[in-house]
Coordinates of C-alpha atoms and ligand atoms in Angstrom, one line a residue:
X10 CA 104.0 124.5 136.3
X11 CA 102.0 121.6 135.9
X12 CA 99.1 123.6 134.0
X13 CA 102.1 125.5 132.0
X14 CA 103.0 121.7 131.0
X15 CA 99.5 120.2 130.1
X16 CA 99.3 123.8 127.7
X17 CA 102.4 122.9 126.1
X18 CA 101.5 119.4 125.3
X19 CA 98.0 120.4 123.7
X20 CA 99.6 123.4 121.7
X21 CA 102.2 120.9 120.1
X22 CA 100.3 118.4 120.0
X23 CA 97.7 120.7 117.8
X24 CA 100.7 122.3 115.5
X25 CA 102.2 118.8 115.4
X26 CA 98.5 117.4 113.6
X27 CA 98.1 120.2 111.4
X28 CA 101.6 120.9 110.2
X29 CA 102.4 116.8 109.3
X30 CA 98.7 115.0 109.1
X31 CA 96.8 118.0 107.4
X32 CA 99.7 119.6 105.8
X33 CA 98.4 122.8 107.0
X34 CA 100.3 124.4 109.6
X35 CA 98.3 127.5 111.6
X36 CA 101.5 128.8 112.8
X37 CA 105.2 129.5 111.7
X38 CA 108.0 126.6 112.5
X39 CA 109.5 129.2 114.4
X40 CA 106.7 128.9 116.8
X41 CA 107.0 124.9 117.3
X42 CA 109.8 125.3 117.8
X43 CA 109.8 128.1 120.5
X44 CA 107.1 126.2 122.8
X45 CA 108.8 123.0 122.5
X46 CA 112.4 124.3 123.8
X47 CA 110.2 125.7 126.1
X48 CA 109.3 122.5 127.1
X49 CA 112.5 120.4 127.2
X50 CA 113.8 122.9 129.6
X51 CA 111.0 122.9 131.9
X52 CA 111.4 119.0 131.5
X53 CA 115.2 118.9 132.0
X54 CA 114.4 121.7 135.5
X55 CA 111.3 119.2 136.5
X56 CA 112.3 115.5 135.4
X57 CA 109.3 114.0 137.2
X58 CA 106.7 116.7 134.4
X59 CA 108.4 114.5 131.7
X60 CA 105.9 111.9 130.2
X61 CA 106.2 109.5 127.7
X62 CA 104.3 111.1 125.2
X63 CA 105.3 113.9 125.9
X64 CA 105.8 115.9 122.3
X65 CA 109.7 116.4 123.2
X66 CA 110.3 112.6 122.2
X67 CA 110.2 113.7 118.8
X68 CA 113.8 114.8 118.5
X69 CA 115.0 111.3 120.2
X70 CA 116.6 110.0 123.3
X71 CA 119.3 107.6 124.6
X72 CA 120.4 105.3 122.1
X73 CA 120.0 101.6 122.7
X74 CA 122.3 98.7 122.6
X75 CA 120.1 96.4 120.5
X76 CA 116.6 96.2 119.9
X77 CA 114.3 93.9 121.7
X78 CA 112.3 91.1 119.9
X79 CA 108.8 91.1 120.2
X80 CA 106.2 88.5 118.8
X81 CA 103.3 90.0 116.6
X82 CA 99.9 89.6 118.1
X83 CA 98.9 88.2 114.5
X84 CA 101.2 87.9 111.6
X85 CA 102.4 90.7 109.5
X86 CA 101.2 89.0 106.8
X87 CA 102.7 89.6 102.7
X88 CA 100.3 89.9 99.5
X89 CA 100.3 88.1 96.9
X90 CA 101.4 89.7 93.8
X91 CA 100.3 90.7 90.4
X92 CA 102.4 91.5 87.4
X93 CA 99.9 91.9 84.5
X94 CA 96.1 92.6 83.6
X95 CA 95.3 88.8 83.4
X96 CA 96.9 88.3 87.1
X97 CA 94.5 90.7 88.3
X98 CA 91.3 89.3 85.9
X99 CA 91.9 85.9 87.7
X100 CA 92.5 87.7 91.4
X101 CA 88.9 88.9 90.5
X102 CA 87.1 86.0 89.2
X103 CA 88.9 83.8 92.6
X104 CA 86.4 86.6 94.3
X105 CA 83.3 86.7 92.3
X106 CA 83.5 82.8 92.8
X107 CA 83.8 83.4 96.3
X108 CA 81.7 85.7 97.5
X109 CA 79.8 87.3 94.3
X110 CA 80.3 90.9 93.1
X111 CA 82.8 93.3 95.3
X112 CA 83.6 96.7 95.3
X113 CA 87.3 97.0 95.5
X114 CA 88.9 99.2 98.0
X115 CA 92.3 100.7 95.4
X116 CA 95.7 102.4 97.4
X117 CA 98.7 102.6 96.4
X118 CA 101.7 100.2 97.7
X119 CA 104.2 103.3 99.3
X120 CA 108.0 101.8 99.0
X121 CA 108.9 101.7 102.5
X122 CA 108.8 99.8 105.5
X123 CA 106.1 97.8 107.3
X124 CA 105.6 99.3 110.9
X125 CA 102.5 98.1 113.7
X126 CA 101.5 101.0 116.2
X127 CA 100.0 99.8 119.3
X128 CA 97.8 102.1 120.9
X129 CA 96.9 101.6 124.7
X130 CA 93.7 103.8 126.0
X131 CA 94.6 105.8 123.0
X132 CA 98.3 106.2 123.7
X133 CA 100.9 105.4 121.9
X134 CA 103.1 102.6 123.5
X135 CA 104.7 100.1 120.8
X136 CA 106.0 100.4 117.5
X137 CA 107.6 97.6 115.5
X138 CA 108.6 96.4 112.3
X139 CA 107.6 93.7 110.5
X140 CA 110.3 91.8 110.8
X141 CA 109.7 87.8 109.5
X142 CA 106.1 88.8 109.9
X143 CA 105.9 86.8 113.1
X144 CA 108.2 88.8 115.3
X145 CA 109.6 92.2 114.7
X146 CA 111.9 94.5 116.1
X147 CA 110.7 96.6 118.7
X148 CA 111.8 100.2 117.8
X149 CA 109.0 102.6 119.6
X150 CA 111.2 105.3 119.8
X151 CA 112.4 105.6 116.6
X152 CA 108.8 105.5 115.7
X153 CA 108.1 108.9 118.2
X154 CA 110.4 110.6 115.8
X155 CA 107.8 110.6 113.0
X156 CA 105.9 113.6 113.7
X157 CA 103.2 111.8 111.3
X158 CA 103.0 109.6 114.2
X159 CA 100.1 110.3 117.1
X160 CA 101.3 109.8 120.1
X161 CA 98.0 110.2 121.6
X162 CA 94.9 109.5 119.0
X163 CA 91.4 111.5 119.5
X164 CA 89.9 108.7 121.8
X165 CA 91.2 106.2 124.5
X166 CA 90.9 103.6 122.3
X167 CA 93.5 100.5 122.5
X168 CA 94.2 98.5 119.6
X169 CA 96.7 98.4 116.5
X170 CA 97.4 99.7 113.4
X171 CA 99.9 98.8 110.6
X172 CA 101.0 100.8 108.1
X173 CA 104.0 102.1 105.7
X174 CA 107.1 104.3 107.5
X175 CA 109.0 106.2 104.2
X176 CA 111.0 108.8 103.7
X177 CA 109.7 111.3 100.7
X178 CA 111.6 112.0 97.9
X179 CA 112.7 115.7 99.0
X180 CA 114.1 113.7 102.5
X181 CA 116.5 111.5 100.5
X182 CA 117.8 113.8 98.2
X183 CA 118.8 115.8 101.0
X184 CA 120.5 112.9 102.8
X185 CA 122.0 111.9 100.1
X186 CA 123.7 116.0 99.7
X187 CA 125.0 115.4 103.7
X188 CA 126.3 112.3 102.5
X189 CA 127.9 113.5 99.5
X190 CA 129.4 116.8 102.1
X191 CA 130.2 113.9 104.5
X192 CA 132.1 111.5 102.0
X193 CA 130.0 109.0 103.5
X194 CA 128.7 106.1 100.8
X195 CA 125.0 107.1 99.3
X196 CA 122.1 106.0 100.3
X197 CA 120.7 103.8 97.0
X198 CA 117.0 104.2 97.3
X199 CA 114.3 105.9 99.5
X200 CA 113.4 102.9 100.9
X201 CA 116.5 101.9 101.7
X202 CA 116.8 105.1 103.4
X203 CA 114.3 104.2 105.7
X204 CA 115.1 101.2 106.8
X205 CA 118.5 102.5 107.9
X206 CA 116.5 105.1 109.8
X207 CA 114.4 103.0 111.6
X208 CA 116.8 100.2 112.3
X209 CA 119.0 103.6 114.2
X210 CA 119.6 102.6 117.7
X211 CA 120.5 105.8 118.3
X212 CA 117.0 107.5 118.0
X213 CA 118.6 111.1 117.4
X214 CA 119.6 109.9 114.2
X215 CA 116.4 108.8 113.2
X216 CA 114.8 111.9 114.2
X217 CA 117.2 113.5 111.5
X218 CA 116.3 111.6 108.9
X219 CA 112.8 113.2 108.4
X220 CA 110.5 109.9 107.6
X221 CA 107.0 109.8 107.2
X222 CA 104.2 107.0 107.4
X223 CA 100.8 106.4 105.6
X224 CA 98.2 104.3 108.4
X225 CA 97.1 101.8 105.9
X226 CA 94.8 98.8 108.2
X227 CA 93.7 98.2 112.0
X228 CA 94.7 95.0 113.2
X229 CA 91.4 94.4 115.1
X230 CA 88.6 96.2 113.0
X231 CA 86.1 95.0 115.4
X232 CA 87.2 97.5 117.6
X233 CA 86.5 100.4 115.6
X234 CA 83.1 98.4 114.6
X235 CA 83.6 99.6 110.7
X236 CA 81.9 97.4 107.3
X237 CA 84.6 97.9 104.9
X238 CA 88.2 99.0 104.9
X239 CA 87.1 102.6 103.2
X240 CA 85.4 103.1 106.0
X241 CA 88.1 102.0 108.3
X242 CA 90.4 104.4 106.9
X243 CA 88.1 107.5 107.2
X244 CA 87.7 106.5 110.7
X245 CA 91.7 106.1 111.1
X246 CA 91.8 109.6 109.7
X247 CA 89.3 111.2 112.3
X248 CA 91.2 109.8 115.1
X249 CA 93.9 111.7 114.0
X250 CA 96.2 109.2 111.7
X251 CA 98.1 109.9 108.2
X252 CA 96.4 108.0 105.8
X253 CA 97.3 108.1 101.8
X254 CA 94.1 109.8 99.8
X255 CA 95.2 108.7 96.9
X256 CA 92.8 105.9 97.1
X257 CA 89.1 104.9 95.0
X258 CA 86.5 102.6 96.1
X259 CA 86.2 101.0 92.5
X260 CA 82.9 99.3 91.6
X261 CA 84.6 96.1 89.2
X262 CA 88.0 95.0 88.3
X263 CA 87.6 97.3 85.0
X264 CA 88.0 100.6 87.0
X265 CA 90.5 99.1 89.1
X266 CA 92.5 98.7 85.6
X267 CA 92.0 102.5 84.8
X268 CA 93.2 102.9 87.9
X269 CA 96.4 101.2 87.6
X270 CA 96.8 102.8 84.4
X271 CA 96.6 105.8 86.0
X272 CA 99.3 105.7 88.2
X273 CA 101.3 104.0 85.9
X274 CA 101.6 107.7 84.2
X275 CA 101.7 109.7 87.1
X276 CA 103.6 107.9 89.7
X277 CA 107.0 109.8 88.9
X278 CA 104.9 112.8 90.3
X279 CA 104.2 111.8 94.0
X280 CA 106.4 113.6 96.3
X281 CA 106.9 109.3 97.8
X282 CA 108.2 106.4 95.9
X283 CA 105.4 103.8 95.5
X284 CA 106.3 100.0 93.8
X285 CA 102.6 98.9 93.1
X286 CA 98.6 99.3 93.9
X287 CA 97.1 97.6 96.8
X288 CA 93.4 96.0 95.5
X289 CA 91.5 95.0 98.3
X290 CA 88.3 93.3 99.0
X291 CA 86.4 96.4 100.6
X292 CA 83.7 94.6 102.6
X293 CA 85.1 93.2 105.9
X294 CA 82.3 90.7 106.0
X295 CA 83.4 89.5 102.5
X296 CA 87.2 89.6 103.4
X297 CA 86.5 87.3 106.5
X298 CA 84.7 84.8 104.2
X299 CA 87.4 84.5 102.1
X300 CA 89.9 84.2 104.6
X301 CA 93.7 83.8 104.0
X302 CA 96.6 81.2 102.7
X303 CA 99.0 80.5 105.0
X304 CA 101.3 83.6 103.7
X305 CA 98.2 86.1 102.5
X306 CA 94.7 87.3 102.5
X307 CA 93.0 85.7 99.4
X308 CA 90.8 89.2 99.4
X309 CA 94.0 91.7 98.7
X310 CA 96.2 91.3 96.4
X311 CA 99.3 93.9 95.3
X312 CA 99.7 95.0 91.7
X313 CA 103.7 95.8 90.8
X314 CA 104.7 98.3 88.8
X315 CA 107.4 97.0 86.2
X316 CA 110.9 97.1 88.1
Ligands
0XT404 C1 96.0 94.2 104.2 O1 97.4 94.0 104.2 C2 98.2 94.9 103.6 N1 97.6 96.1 103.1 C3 98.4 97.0 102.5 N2 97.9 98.2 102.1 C4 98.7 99.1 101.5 N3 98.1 100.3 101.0 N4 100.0 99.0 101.3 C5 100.6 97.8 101.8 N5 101.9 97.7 101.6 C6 99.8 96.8 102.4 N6 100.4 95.6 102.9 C7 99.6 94.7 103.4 C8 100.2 93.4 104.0

């Protein structure tokens, strides 16, 4: 049975990666979902096969009475913002002065919610939101209900990574409609949304609410021994993370502009809400030398879109 189990896991695992990382499924839904009733009754017959990663976390388990507090290992820390062209000029000549000419590293800012993953030999074992930056909330198994979500990554590797948990466009219009059915009060925003999710202590109500996360940084890069945060997030997506790709290494402050104008136009056509453009520093070495202010990194800094 044991064998039967291990097949199970790396079947689901497999249709888990392609159907919500790659976007492209190799089999029907109806086949998910066959294996993995399969294997919540073997694990409801043999409690002791259950594991905790085991891919039949994703629909949720006991709901919790509260969640526990946990202290960051480092800050979640916030950017500073942007609101116009000159904000961004003067971001970019604080650089230059700093450390000389940069590429910048461009993503877009997804209107969500800050969530760390902690990974331990390549498992995952914490998830937590921001919170006041120094502690958070811990709320790991809301977090297994985001299929996005690895529970195990490609290589035993143990370390951190933050990122945005949100819930598409398509998930809240459909919330809202079971509201609406419900007569319960709408949900006002996406983002919103998601924050009600995640803060679910029952965890079967999370896994309802279909949310999704974009892997954005690694909280200790020297553990994935990259040079620059394009690099880190190629490597994030070979160990089998979501990242966003709509993102551009831009060679001067002049293409990140065309960039931002960009999106300006086309946001309303991403199937996610997004409230700005993330410009960052895209050399590690450089983004060390220039360090932080007590609140944020003085090599990112966050464009907002006009409310
Ligand atoms: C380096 O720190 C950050 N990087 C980010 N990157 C993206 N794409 N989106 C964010 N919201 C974000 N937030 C922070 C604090």
């Amino acid at each position: 049975m044991q064998q039967r189990v291990d097949e199970l896991h790396r079947l689901l695992h497999q249709y888990n990666y392609e159907y919500h990382v790659l976007d492209t499924p190799s089999v029907p839904d109806s086949e998910y979902d066959k294996l993995l009733h399969e294997l919540i009754a073997i694990e409801e017959a043999y409690p002791d096969l259950k594991t905790a990663d085991s891919p039949t976390v994703r629909v949720g388990g006991t709901p919790l009475s509260s969640f526990e507090k946990v202290r960051h290992d480092t800050p979640m820390l916030s950017l500073g913002n942007a609101f116009n062209e000159e904000d961004l000029r003067a971001f970019d000549r604080r650089v230059v002065e700093g450390v000389g000419r940069v590429d910048y590293m461009v993503e877009l800012k997804i209107d969500g919610l800050a969530v760390s993953l902690k990974y331990q030999e390549g498992r995952l074992v914490q998830g937590l939101t921001r919170g006041d930056g120094t502690t958070g909330e811990n709320i790991t198994e809301n977090i297994k209900t985001i299929y996005a979500v690895p529970l195990v990554i490609n290589e035993p590797l143990t370390f951190e990574v933050r990122g945005e948990a949100y819930m598409p466009r398509q998930s809240f219009i459909h919330l809202n409609k079971e509201k609406e059915k419900k007569g319960e009060p709408l949900a006002a925003n996406p983002r919103n949304a998601a924050a009600g999710s995640l803060r679910q202590l029952d965890s079967k109500l999370a896994a309802k609410r279909k949310l999704d996360i974009f892997l954005y940084s690694v909280n200790d890069l020297r553990e994935l021994d990259v040079p620059s945060q394009s690099a880190a997030l190629d490597r994030l997506d070979d160990l089998g993370f979501k990242t966003n790709h709509e993102r551009r290494l831009c060679q001067d402050i002049d293409e990140v502009l065309d960039y931002i104008r960009y999106w300006t136009e086309e946001r309303n056509h991403l199937a996610y809400d997004i409230d700005g453009i993330v410009i960052k520093v895209n050399d590690l070495a450089k983004q060390e030398e220039l360090g932080f202010t007590a609140r944020s990194p003085r090599w990112a800094i966050a464009y907002k879109f006009p409310a």
